[in-house]
MMTF fields as JSON, N, C-alpha, C and O atoms, coordinates in Angstrom:
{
  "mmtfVersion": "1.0.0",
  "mmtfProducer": "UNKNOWN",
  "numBonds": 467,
  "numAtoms": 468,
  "numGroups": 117,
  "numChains": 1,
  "numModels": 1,
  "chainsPerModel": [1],
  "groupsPerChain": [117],
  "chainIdList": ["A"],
  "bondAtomList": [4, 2, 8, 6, 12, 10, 16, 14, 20, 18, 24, 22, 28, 26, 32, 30, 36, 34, 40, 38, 44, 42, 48, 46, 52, 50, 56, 54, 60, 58, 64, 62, 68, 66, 72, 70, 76, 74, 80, 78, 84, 82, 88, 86, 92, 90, 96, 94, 100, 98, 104, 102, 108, 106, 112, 110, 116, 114, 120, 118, 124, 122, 128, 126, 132, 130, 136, 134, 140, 138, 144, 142, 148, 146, 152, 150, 156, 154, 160, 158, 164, 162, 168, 166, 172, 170, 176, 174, 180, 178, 184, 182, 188, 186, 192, 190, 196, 194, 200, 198, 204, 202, 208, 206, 212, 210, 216, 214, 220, 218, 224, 222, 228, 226, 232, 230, 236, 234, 240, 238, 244, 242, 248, 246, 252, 250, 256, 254, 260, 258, 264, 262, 268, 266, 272, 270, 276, 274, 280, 278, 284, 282, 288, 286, 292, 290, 296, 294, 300, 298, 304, 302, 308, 306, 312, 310, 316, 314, 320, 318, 324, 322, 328, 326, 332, 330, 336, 334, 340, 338, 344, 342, 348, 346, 352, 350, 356, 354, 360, 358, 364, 362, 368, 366, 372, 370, 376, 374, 380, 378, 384, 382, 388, 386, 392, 390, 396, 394, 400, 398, 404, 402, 408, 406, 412, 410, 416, 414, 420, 418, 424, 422, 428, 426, 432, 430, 436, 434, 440, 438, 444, 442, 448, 446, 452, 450, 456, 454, 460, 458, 464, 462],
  "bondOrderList": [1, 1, 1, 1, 1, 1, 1, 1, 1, 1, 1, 1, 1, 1, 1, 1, 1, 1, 1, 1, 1, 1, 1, 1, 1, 1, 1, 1, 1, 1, 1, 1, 1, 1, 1, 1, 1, 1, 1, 1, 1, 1, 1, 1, 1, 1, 1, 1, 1, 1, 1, 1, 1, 1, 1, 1, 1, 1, 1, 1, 1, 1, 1, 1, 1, 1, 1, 1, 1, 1, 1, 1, 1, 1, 1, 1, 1, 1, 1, 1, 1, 1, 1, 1, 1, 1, 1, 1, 1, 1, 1, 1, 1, 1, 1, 1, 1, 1, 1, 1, 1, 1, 1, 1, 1, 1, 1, 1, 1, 1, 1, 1, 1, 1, 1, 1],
  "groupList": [{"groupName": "UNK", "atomNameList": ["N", "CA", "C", "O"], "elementList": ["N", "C", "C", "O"], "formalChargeList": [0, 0, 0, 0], "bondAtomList": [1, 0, 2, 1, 3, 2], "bondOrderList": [1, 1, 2], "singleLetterCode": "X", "chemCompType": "L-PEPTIDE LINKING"}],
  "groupTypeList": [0, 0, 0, 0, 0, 0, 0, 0, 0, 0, 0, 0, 0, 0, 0, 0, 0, 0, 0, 0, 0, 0, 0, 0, 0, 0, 0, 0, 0, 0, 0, 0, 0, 0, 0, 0, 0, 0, 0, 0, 0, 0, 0, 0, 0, 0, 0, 0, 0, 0, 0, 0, 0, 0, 0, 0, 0, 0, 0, 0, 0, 0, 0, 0, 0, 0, 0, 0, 0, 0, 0, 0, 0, 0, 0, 0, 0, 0, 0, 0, 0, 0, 0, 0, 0, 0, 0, 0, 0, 0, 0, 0, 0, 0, 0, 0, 0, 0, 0, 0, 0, 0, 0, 0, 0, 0, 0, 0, 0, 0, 0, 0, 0, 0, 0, 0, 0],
  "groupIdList": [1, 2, 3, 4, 5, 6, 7, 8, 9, 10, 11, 12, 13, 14, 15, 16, 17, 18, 19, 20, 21, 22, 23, 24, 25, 26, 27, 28, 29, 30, 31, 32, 33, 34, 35, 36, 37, 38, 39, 40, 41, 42, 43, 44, 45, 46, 47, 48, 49, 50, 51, 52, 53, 54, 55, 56, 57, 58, 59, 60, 61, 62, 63, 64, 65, 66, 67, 68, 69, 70, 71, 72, 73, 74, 75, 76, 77, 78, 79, 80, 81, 82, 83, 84, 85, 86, 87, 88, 89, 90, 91, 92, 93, 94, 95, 96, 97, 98, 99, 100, 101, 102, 103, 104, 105, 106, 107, 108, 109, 110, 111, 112, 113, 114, 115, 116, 117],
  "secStructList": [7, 7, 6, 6, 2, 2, 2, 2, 2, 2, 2, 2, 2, 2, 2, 2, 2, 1, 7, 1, 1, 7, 7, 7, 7, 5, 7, 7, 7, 1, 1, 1, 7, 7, 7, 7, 5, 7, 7, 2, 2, 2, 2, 6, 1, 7, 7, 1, 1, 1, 7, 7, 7, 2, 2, 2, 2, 4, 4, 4, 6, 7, 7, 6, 6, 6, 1, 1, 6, 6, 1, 7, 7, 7, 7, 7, 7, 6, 6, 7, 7, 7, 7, 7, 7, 7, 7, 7, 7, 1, 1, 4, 4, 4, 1, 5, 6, 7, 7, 7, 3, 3, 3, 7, 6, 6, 6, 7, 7, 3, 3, 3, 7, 7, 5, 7, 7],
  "xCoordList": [-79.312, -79.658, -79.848, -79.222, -80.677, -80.9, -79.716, -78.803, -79.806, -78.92, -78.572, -77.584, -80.393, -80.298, -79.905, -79.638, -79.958, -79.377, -77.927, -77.401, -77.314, -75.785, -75.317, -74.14, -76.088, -75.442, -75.117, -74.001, -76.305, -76.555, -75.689, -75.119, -75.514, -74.649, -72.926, -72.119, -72.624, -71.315, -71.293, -70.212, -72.503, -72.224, -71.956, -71.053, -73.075, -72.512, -71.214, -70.851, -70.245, -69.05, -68.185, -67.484, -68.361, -67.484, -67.786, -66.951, -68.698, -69.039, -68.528, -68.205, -68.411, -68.091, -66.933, -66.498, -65.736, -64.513, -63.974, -62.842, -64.79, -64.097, -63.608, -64.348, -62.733, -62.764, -63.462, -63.907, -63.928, -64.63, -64.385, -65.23, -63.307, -62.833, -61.54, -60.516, -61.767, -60.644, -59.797, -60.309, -58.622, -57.283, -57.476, -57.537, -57.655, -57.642, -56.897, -55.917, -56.574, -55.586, -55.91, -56.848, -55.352, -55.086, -54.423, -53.36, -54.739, -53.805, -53.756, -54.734, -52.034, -52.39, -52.482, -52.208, -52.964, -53.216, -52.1, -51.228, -52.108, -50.512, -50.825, -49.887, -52.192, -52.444, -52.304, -51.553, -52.916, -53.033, -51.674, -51.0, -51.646, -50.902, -52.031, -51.914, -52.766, -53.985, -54.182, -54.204, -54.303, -54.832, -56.213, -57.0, -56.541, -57.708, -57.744, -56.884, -59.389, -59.441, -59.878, -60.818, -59.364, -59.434, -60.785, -60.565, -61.694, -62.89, -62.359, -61.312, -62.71, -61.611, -61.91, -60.842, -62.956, -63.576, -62.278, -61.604, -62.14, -61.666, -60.034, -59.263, -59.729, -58.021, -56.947, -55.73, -57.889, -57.185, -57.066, -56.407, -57.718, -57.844, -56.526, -56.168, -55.894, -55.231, -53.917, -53.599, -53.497, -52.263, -51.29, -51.528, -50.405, -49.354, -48.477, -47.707, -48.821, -47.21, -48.352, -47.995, -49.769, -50.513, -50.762, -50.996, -50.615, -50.986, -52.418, -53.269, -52.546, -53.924, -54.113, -53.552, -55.597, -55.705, -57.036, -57.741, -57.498, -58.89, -59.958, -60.923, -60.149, -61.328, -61.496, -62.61, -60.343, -60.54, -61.683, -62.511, -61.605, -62.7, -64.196, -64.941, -64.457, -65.777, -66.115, -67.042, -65.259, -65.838, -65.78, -66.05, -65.274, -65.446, -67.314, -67.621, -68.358, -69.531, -69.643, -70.762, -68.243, -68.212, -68.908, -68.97, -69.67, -70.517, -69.342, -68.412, -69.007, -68.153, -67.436, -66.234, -68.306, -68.111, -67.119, -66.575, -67.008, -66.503, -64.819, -63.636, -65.307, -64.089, -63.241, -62.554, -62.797, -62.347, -61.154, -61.406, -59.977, -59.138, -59.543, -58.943, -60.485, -61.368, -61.415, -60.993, -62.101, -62.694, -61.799, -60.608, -62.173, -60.597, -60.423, -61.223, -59.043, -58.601, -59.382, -59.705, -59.637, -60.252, -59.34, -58.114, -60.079, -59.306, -59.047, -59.604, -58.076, -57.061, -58.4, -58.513, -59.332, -60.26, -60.207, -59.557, -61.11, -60.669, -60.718, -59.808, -61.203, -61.686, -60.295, -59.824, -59.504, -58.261, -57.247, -57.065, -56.132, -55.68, -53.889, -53.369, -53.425, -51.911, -51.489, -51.721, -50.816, -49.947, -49.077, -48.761, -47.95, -46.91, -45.699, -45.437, -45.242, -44.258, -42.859, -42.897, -41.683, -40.308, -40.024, -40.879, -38.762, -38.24, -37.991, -37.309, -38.179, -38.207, -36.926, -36.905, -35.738, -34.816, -35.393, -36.53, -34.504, -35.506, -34.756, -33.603, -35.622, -35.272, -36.438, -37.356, -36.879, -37.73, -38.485, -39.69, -38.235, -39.48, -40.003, -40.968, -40.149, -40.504, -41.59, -42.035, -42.064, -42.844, -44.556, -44.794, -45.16, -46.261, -47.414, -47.568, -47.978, -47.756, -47.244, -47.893, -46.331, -44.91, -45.496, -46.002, -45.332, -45.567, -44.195, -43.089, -44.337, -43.075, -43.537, -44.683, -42.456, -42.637, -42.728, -42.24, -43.142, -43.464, -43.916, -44.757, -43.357, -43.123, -44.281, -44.274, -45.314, -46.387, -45.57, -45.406, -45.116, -44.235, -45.277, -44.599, -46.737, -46.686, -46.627, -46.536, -46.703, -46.793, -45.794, -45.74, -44.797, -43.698, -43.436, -42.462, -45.016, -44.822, -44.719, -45.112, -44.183, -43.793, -44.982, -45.563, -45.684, -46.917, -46.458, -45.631, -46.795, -47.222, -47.437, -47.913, -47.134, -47.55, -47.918, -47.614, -48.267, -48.557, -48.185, -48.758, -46.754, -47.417, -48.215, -48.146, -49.163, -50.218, -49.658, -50.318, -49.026, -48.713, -47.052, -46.514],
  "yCoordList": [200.214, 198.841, 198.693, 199.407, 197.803, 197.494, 196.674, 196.178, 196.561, 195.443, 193.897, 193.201, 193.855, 191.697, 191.883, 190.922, 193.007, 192.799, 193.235, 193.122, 193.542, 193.731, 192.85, 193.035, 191.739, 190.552, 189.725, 189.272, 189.562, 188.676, 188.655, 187.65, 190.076, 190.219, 189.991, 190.019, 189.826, 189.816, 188.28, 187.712, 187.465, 186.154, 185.627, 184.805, 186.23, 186.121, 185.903, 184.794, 187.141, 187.455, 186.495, 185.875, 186.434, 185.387, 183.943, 183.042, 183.804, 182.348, 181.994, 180.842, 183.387, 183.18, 183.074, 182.499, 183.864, 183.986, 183.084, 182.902, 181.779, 180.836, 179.299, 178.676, 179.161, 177.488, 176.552, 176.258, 175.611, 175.004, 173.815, 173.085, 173.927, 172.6, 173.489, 173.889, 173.681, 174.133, 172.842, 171.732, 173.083, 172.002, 171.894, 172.92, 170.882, 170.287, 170.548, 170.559, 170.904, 170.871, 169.933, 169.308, 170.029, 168.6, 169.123, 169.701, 169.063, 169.004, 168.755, 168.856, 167.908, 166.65, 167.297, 168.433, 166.218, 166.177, 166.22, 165.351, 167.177, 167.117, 166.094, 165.61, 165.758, 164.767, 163.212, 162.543, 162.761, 162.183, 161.459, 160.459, 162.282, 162.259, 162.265, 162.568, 161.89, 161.546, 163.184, 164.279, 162.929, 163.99, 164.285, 163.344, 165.12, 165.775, 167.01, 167.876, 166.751, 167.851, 168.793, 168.831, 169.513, 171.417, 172.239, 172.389, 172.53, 173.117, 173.894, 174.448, 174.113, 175.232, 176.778, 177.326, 177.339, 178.365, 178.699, 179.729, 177.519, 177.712, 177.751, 178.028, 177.438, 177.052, 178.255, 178.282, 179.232, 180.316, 181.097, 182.136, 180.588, 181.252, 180.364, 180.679, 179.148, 178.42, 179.09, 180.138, 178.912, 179.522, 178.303, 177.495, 178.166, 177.071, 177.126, 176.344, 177.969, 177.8, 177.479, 176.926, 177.949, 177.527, 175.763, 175.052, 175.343, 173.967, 173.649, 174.501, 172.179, 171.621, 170.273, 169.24, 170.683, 169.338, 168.852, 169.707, 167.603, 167.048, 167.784, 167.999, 168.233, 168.649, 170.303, 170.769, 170.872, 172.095, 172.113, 173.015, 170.94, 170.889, 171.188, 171.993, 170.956, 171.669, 172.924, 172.964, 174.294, 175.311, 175.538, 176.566, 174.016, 174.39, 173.435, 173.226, 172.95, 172.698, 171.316, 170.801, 170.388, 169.316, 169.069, 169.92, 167.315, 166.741, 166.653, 166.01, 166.923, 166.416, 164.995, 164.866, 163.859, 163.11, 162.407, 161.308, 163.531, 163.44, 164.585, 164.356, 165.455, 165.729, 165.671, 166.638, 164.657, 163.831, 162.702, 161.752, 162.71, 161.454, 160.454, 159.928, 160.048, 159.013, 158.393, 157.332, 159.526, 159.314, 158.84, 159.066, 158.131, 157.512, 158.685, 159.62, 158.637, 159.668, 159.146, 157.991, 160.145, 160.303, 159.533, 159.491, 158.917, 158.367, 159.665, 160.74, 159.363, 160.214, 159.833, 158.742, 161.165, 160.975, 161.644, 162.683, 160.891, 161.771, 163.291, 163.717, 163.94, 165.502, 165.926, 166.957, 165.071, 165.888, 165.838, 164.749, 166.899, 167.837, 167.634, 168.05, 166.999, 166.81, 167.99, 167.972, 169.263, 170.778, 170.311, 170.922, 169.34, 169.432, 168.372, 168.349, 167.732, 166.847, 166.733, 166.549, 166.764, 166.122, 165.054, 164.192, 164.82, 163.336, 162.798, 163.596, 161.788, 161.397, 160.526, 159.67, 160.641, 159.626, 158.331, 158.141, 157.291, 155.616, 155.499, 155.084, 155.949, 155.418, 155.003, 154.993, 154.605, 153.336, 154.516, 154.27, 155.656, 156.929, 157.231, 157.845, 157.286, 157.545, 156.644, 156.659, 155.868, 154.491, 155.712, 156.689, 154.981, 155.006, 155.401, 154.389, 156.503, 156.372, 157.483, 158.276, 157.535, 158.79, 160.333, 160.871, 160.653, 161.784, 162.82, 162.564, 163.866, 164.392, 165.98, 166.411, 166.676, 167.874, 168.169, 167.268, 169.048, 169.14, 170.418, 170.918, 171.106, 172.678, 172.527, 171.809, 173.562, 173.505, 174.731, 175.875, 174.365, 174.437, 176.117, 177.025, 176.329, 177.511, 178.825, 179.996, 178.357, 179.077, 179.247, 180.027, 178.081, 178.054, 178.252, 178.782, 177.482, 177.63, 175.903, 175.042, 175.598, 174.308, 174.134, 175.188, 172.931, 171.956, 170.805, 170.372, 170.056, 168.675, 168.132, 168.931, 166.835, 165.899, 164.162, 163.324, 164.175, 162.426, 161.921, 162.388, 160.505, 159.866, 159.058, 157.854, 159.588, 158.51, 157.688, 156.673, 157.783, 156.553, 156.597, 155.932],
  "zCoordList": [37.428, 37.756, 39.257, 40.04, 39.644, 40.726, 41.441, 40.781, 42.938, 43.383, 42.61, 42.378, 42.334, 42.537, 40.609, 39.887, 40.248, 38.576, 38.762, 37.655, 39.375, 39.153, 40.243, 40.553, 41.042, 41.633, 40.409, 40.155, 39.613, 38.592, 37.65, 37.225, 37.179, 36.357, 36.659, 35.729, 37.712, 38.007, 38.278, 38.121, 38.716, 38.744, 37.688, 37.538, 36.4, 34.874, 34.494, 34.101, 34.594, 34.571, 34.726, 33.926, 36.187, 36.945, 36.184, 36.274, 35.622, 35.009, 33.764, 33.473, 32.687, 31.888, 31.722, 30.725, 33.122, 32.854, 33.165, 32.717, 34.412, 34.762, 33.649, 32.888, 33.823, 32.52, 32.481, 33.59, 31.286, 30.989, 32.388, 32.905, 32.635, 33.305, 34.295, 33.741, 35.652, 35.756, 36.161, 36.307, 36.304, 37.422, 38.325, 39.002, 38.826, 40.386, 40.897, 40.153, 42.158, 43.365, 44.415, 44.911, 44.457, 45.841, 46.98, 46.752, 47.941, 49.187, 49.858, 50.599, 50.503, 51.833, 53.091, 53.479, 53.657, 55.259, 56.113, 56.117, 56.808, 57.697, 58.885, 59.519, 59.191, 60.183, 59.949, 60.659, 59.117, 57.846, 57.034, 57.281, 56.169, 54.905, 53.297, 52.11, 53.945, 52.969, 52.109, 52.67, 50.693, 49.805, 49.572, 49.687, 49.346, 49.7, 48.441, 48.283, 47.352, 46.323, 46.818, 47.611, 46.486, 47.218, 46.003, 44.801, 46.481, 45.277, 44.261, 44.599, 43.179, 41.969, 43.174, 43.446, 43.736, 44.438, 45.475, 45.485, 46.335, 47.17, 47.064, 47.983, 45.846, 45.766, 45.675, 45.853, 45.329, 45.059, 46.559, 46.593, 47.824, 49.304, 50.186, 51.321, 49.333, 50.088, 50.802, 50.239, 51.357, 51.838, 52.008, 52.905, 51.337, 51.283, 52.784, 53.342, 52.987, 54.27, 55.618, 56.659, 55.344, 56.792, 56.792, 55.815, 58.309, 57.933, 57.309, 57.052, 57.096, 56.635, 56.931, 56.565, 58.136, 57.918, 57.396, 56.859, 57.469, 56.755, 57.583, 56.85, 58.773, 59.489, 58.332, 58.095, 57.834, 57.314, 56.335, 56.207, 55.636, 54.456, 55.517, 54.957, 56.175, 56.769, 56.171, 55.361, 56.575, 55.862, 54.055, 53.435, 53.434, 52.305, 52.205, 51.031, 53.21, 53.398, 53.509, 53.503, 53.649, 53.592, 54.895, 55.782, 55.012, 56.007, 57.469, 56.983, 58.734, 59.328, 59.135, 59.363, 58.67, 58.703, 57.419, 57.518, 55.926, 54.967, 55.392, 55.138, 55.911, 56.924, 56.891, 56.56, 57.169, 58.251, 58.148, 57.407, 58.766, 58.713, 58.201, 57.263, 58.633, 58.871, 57.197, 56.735, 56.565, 55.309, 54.416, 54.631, 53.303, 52.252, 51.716, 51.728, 51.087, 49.495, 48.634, 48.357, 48.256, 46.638, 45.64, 45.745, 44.641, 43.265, 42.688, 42.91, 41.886, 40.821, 39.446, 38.888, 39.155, 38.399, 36.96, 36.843, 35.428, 34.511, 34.515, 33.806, 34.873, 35.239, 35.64, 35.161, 36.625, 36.722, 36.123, 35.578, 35.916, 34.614, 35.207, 36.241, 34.305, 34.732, 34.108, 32.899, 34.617, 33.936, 33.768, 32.746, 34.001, 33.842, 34.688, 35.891, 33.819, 34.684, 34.205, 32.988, 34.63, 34.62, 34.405, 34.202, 34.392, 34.459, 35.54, 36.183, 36.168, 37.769, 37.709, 36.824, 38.624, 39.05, 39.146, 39.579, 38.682, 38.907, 40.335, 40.452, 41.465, 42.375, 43.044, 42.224, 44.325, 45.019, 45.449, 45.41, 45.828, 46.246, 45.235, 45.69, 43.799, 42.717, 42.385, 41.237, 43.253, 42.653, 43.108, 43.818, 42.339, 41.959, 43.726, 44.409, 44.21, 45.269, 45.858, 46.54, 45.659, 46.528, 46.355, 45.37, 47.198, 47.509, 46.996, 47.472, 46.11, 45.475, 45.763, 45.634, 46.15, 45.235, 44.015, 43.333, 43.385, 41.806, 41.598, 42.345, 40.482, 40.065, 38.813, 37.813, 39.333, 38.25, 37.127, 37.552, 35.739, 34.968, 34.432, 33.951, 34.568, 33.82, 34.946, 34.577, 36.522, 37.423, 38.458, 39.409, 37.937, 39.131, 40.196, 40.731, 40.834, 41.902, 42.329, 41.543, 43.567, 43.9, 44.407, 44.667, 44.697, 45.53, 45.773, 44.97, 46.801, 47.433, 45.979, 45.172, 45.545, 44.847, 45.114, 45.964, 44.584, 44.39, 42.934, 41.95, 42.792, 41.582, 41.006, 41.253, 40.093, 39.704, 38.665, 38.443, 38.239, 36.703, 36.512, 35.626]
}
């Protein structure tokens, strides 16, 4: 096979292996606080312990101007995929809003959260 047929074919691959729908990630702004959807492409390059802020989305091809502090958070949309939740203490940080840690239950690994409901 030529080059541009075994590009093709591995883009194949990669297409078929990826999910119909993958899970959103999210991740906030250390400048900010503001959350920000991370591309399914790019989520797997994240590094949790490096900071992040909104200007980073640039090299994922975002406009500077979408960027940016500046820009609002995104709505909590149907496309995105709740893995997994606990029981939350009824206390006043728990409200709707709050920013939580939260243990994605099939990967155990901890992330930044937000509660939506």
């Amino acid at each position: 096979e030529d080059a541009e047929e075994e590009e093709a074919d591995a883009v194949e691959a990669l297409a078929e292996a990826s999910p119909d729908k993958p899970a959103s990630t999210w991740v906030a702004c250390d400048a900010c606080g503001k959350w920000r959807v991370v591309p399914w492409i790019e989520a797997a390059h994240l590094d949790d312990a490096a900071p992040f802020v909104c200007a980073d989305q640039a090299a994922w091809g975002l406009a500077p101007d979408e960027a940016s502090c500046a820009a609002p958070e995104p709505e909590w949309g149907e496309d995105d995929v709740v893995v997994g939740r606990s029981r939350l203490l009824d206390r006043a940080d728990t409200a709707v809003g709050a920013k939580v840690d939260a243990m994605c239950v099939r990967t155990n690994i901890w992330w930044d959260a937000k509660i939506v409901e």
